[in-house]
Amino acid sequence: MPAPVLLDLGTGTGQVPRALLPVLHRLAHIDLVDVNASMLKSARAALEPVRGACTADVFTGAAHTFVPAAPGRAPTLITCCRSFHWMARPRVLSMADQVAAPHTVVAIMGDGSLWTHEADWTAALRALIQSYLGEDRRAGTRGTYAEPGRSYEDDLADSAFSAVTERSFLVSRLWAPGDVLGYLRTTSFARPALFAGRHGEFEVAALRLLQDHAGGVLREDAVFSVLLARRPGGAA
């Protein structure tokens, strides 16, 4: 059986391949895809100490435009974590059908964000962000977030990967105030460029707010959902 190949879409700082490398011991190659070149540089650096003999390539661009750098490396697992919403989803799934091995699994994963999580400290943090950026959740350079017009399950049903199962996992995280600030810098709703020169001021206020709430615990209890999609008749 050929060694598995991973295609990670919207890879960000490489958290998904970093988590999978210790459990996919035979993983031969990883393709990292993101529109942000600096994120890809961070992802590659994070993987370097742990990838061993596994090779890695980066592709800077929209997920649906991905083309493998070399023939014969069809992905057997395609992952997309917390980023499918932002993609041209039908075109991404069409691309996946073109490049994937016959029994490839597409895993679409996510668990919301600190914007959507309901707790006293996240509500206070969300209100602080809104005091700087307005009531609507920001996204992109100037726009606001819009709920998808259809579900991911509907997207998959209309694709080659229409055999879908779902798995859900309860996840509890404990955050330090500084880690929350680092996380916010990577989000679409609180990234530094949105603050028009006031980001430093915002971070001072956010750190003070988080430290006040950290007298208890900055706890996030979330449900992490994974949609596993295969072509009909594909092996598990």
Short mmCIF file of C-alpha atoms in Angstrom, two decimals:
data_model
loop_
_atom_site.label_atom_id
_atom_site.label_comp_id
_atom_site.label_asym_id
_atom_site.label_seq_id
_atom_site.Cartn_x
_atom_site.Cartn_y
_atom_site.Cartn_z
CA MET A 1 0.00 0.00 0.00
CA PRO A 2 1.44 3.42 -0.93
CA ALA A 3 2.47 5.68 1.92
CA PRO A 4 -0.19 8.31 2.68
CA VAL A 5 -0.02 11.89 1.42
CA LEU A 6 -1.70 14.79 3.24
CA LEU A 7 -3.14 17.89 1.57
CA ASP A 8 -3.93 20.54 4.19
CA LEU A 9 -6.06 23.42 2.89
CA GLY A 10 -6.06 26.76 4.71
CA THR A 11 -3.14 25.44 6.71
CA GLY A 12 -2.44 28.65 8.66
CA THR A 13 0.45 27.97 11.03
CA GLY A 14 0.37 24.22 10.37
CA GLN A 15 -1.51 23.02 13.42
CA VAL A 16 -3.31 20.17 11.62
CA PRO A 17 -0.24 18.50 10.05
CA ARG A 18 1.70 19.08 13.26
CA ALA A 19 -1.00 17.17 15.17
CA LEU A 20 -1.23 14.38 12.58
CA LEU A 21 2.46 13.65 12.12
CA PRO A 22 2.84 11.71 15.41
CA VAL A 23 -0.10 9.43 14.58
CA LEU A 24 0.33 9.00 10.81
CA HIS A 25 3.73 7.34 11.09
CA ARG A 26 3.92 6.36 7.41
CA LEU A 27 3.05 9.84 6.13
CA ALA A 28 5.30 10.42 3.12
CA HIS A 29 4.46 13.94 2.01
CA ILE A 30 2.48 17.03 3.03
CA ASP A 31 1.17 19.79 0.78
CA LEU A 32 0.51 23.00 2.75
CA VAL A 33 -1.93 25.43 1.08
CA ASP A 34 -2.76 28.96 2.21
CA VAL A 35 -3.26 32.41 0.69
CA ASN A 36 -0.90 33.90 3.29
CA ALA A 37 2.78 33.36 2.50
CA SER A 38 3.95 34.37 5.98
CA MET A 39 1.60 31.81 7.56
CA LEU A 40 3.05 29.14 5.28
CA LYS A 41 6.56 30.12 6.33
CA SER A 42 5.52 29.69 9.98
CA ALA A 43 3.88 26.35 9.19
CA ARG A 44 6.95 25.01 7.47
CA ALA A 45 9.17 26.13 10.35
CA ALA A 46 6.85 24.46 12.88
CA LEU A 47 6.94 21.16 10.97
CA GLU A 48 10.69 21.09 10.35
CA PRO A 49 11.70 19.64 13.76
CA VAL A 50 9.06 16.88 13.70
CA ARG A 51 8.55 15.83 10.07
CA GLY A 52 11.45 13.34 9.90
CA ALA A 53 11.62 11.75 6.44
CA CYS A 54 8.24 13.23 5.44
CA THR A 55 8.65 15.81 2.69
CA ALA A 56 6.65 19.04 2.49
CA ASP A 57 5.75 21.57 -0.19
CA VAL A 58 3.96 24.90 0.14
CA PHE A 59 1.42 26.35 -2.27
CA THR A 60 0.55 30.01 -1.90
CA GLY A 61 -2.89 30.72 -3.29
CA ALA A 62 -6.59 30.01 -3.00
CA ALA A 63 -7.38 26.40 -2.14
CA HIS A 64 -9.35 25.72 -5.33
CA THR A 65 -6.32 26.67 -7.46
CA PHE A 66 -4.02 24.07 -5.88
CA VAL A 67 -1.93 21.97 -8.26
CA PRO A 68 0.49 19.31 -6.94
CA ALA A 69 4.14 20.27 -7.39
CA ALA A 70 5.04 16.79 -8.66
CA PRO A 71 3.14 13.91 -10.30
CA GLY A 72 2.45 10.74 -8.37
CA ARG A 73 1.64 12.41 -5.06
CA ALA A 74 -2.13 12.16 -5.00
CA PRO A 75 -3.40 13.00 -1.51
CA THR A 76 -5.02 10.21 0.48
CA LEU A 77 -6.23 12.62 3.17
CA ILE A 78 -7.42 16.18 2.55
CA THR A 79 -7.96 18.32 5.64
CA CYS A 80 -9.55 21.72 6.09
CA CYS A 81 -9.84 23.12 9.61
CA ARG A 82 -11.79 26.30 10.47
CA SER A 83 -11.30 27.71 6.98
CA PHE A 84 -13.80 26.02 4.63
CA HIS A 85 -16.28 28.87 5.15
CA TRP A 86 -13.91 31.33 3.46
CA MET A 87 -13.26 29.19 0.40
CA ALA A 88 -14.99 28.77 -2.95
CA ARG A 89 -16.36 25.53 -1.57
CA PRO A 90 -17.79 23.78 -4.69
CA ARG A 91 -14.61 24.66 -6.60
CA VAL A 92 -12.45 23.34 -3.75
CA LEU A 93 -14.31 20.03 -3.79
CA SER A 94 -14.01 19.85 -7.58
CA MET A 95 -10.25 20.42 -7.29
CA ALA A 96 -10.08 17.72 -4.61
CA ASP A 97 -11.82 15.25 -6.91
CA GLN A 98 -9.28 15.96 -9.64
CA VAL A 99 -6.15 15.51 -7.50
CA ALA A 100 -7.23 12.91 -4.90
CA ALA A 101 -6.44 9.21 -4.81
CA PRO A 102 -9.40 6.81 -5.35
CA HIS A 103 -10.08 6.20 -1.64
CA THR A 104 -9.22 9.66 -0.34
CA VAL A 105 -10.97 11.00 2.75
CA VAL A 106 -11.86 14.69 2.96
CA ALA A 107 -12.01 15.92 6.57
CA ILE A 108 -13.70 19.27 7.21
CA MET A 109 -13.24 20.32 10.82
CA GLY A 110 -14.08 23.14 13.16
CA ASP A 111 -15.32 24.24 16.56
CA GLY A 112 -16.35 27.87 16.25
CA SER A 113 -14.15 30.61 17.66
CA LEU A 114 -13.78 32.80 20.72
CA TRP A 115 -16.17 35.20 18.98
CA THR A 116 -18.98 32.62 19.09
CA HIS A 117 -18.10 30.96 22.39
CA GLU A 118 -20.45 31.92 25.21
CA ALA A 119 -18.72 32.67 28.51
CA ASP A 120 -18.40 35.77 30.68
CA TRP A 121 -14.84 36.47 29.55
CA THR A 122 -15.51 35.92 25.83
CA ALA A 123 -18.62 38.13 25.99
CA ALA A 124 -16.56 40.92 27.57
CA LEU A 125 -13.80 40.45 25.01
CA ARG A 126 -16.30 40.50 22.12
CA ALA A 127 -17.81 43.73 23.48
CA LEU A 128 -14.33 45.30 23.64
CA ILE A 129 -13.63 44.32 20.02
CA GLN A 130 -17.00 45.78 19.00
CA SER A 131 -16.18 49.05 20.77
CA TYR A 132 -13.25 49.43 18.36
CA LEU A 133 -14.59 47.84 15.17
CA GLY A 134 -18.38 48.16 15.35
CA GLU A 135 -21.16 45.75 16.24
CA ASP A 136 -20.85 43.49 13.21
CA ARG A 137 -18.25 40.76 13.16
CA ARG A 138 -15.51 41.88 10.80
CA ALA A 139 -14.10 39.73 8.01
CA GLY A 140 -11.72 40.39 5.18
CA THR A 141 -10.24 43.85 4.70
CA ARG A 142 -13.47 45.84 4.87
CA GLY A 143 -16.38 43.43 4.96
CA THR A 144 -18.37 41.69 7.68
CA TYR A 145 -19.00 38.02 8.34
CA ALA A 146 -22.03 36.39 6.72
CA GLU A 147 -23.41 32.99 7.63
CA PRO A 148 -23.08 30.50 4.76
CA GLY A 149 -26.16 30.25 2.57
CA ARG A 150 -26.00 26.46 2.72
CA SER A 151 -24.46 23.86 4.96
CA TYR A 152 -21.19 22.05 4.43
CA GLU A 153 -23.22 18.84 4.23
CA ASP A 154 -25.12 20.30 1.26
CA ASP A 155 -21.84 21.23 -0.42
CA LEU A 156 -20.54 17.69 0.06
CA ALA A 157 -23.79 16.11 -1.12
CA ASP A 158 -23.38 17.90 -4.46
CA SER A 159 -19.73 16.87 -4.80
CA ALA A 160 -17.89 13.66 -5.63
CA PHE A 161 -17.40 13.18 -1.87
CA SER A 162 -21.05 12.62 -1.01
CA ALA A 163 -20.67 9.75 1.47
CA VAL A 164 -20.44 11.69 4.74
CA THR A 165 -20.17 10.73 8.39
CA GLU A 166 -19.83 13.13 11.32
CA ARG A 167 -17.86 12.83 14.53
CA SER A 168 -18.07 15.27 17.45
CA PHE A 169 -15.64 15.66 20.35
CA LEU A 170 -15.92 17.73 23.52
CA VAL A 171 -12.86 19.92 23.94
CA SER A 172 -11.86 21.99 26.98
CA ARG A 173 -9.12 24.59 26.70
CA LEU A 174 -7.49 26.77 29.33
CA TRP A 175 -6.19 30.06 27.96
CA ALA A 176 -3.54 32.39 29.33
CA PRO A 177 -4.23 36.08 28.59
CA GLY A 178 -1.17 36.39 26.36
CA ASP A 179 -2.19 33.32 24.34
CA VAL A 180 -5.60 34.87 23.69
CA LEU A 181 -3.93 37.98 22.27
CA GLY A 182 -1.76 35.84 20.01
CA TYR A 183 -4.83 33.96 18.81
CA LEU A 184 -6.75 37.18 18.09
CA ARG A 185 -3.94 38.41 15.82
CA THR A 186 -4.58 35.41 13.53
CA THR A 187 -8.36 35.81 13.28
CA SER A 188 -10.44 37.49 10.58
CA PHE A 189 -12.41 39.46 13.20
CA ALA A 190 -9.58 40.98 15.27
CA ARG A 191 -6.43 40.96 13.19
CA PRO A 192 -4.17 43.99 13.67
CA ALA A 193 -4.83 45.62 10.28
CA LEU A 194 -8.51 46.16 11.16
CA PHE A 195 -7.71 48.59 13.98
CA ALA A 196 -6.37 51.45 11.82
CA GLY A 197 -3.39 52.26 14.05
CA ARG A 198 -5.16 51.54 17.34
CA HIS A 199 -4.16 47.90 17.66
CA GLY A 200 -1.58 48.54 20.37
CA GLU A 201 -4.16 50.45 22.39
CA PHE A 202 -6.65 47.61 21.90
CA GLU A 203 -4.17 44.97 23.07
CA VAL A 204 -3.40 46.91 26.26
CA ALA A 205 -7.13 47.11 27.03
CA ALA A 206 -7.70 43.46 26.08
CA LEU A 207 -4.83 42.23 28.24
CA ARG A 208 -6.17 44.17 31.23
CA LEU A 209 -9.66 42.75 30.66
CA LEU A 210 -8.37 39.17 30.33
CA GLN A 211 -6.17 39.46 33.41
CA ASP A 212 -9.17 40.68 35.41
CA HIS A 213 -11.17 37.64 34.29
CA ALA A 214 -8.24 35.28 34.77
CA GLY A 215 -8.70 35.62 38.55
CA GLY A 216 -10.76 32.51 37.87
CA VAL A 217 -9.94 30.56 34.74
CA LEU A 218 -10.10 31.53 31.08
CA ARG A 219 -11.87 28.33 30.09
CA GLU A 220 -13.33 27.42 26.74
CA ASP A 221 -15.61 24.39 26.44
CA ALA A 222 -16.27 23.63 22.80
CA VAL A 223 -17.58 20.91 20.50
CA PHE A 224 -15.11 19.99 17.77
CA SER A 225 -16.93 18.56 14.75
CA VAL A 226 -15.37 16.55 11.95
CA LEU A 227 -17.13 15.77 8.67
CA LEU A 228 -15.49 12.77 6.98
CA ALA A 229 -16.40 12.61 3.31
CA ARG A 230 -15.60 9.92 0.76
CA ARG A 231 -16.64 9.08 -2.75
CA PRO A 232 -19.55 6.61 -2.63
CA GLY A 233 -18.17 3.09 -2.33
CA GLY A 234 -14.83 4.35 -1.00
CA ALA A 235 -13.13 2.22 1.63
CA ALA A 236 -12.91 3.48 5.22
#
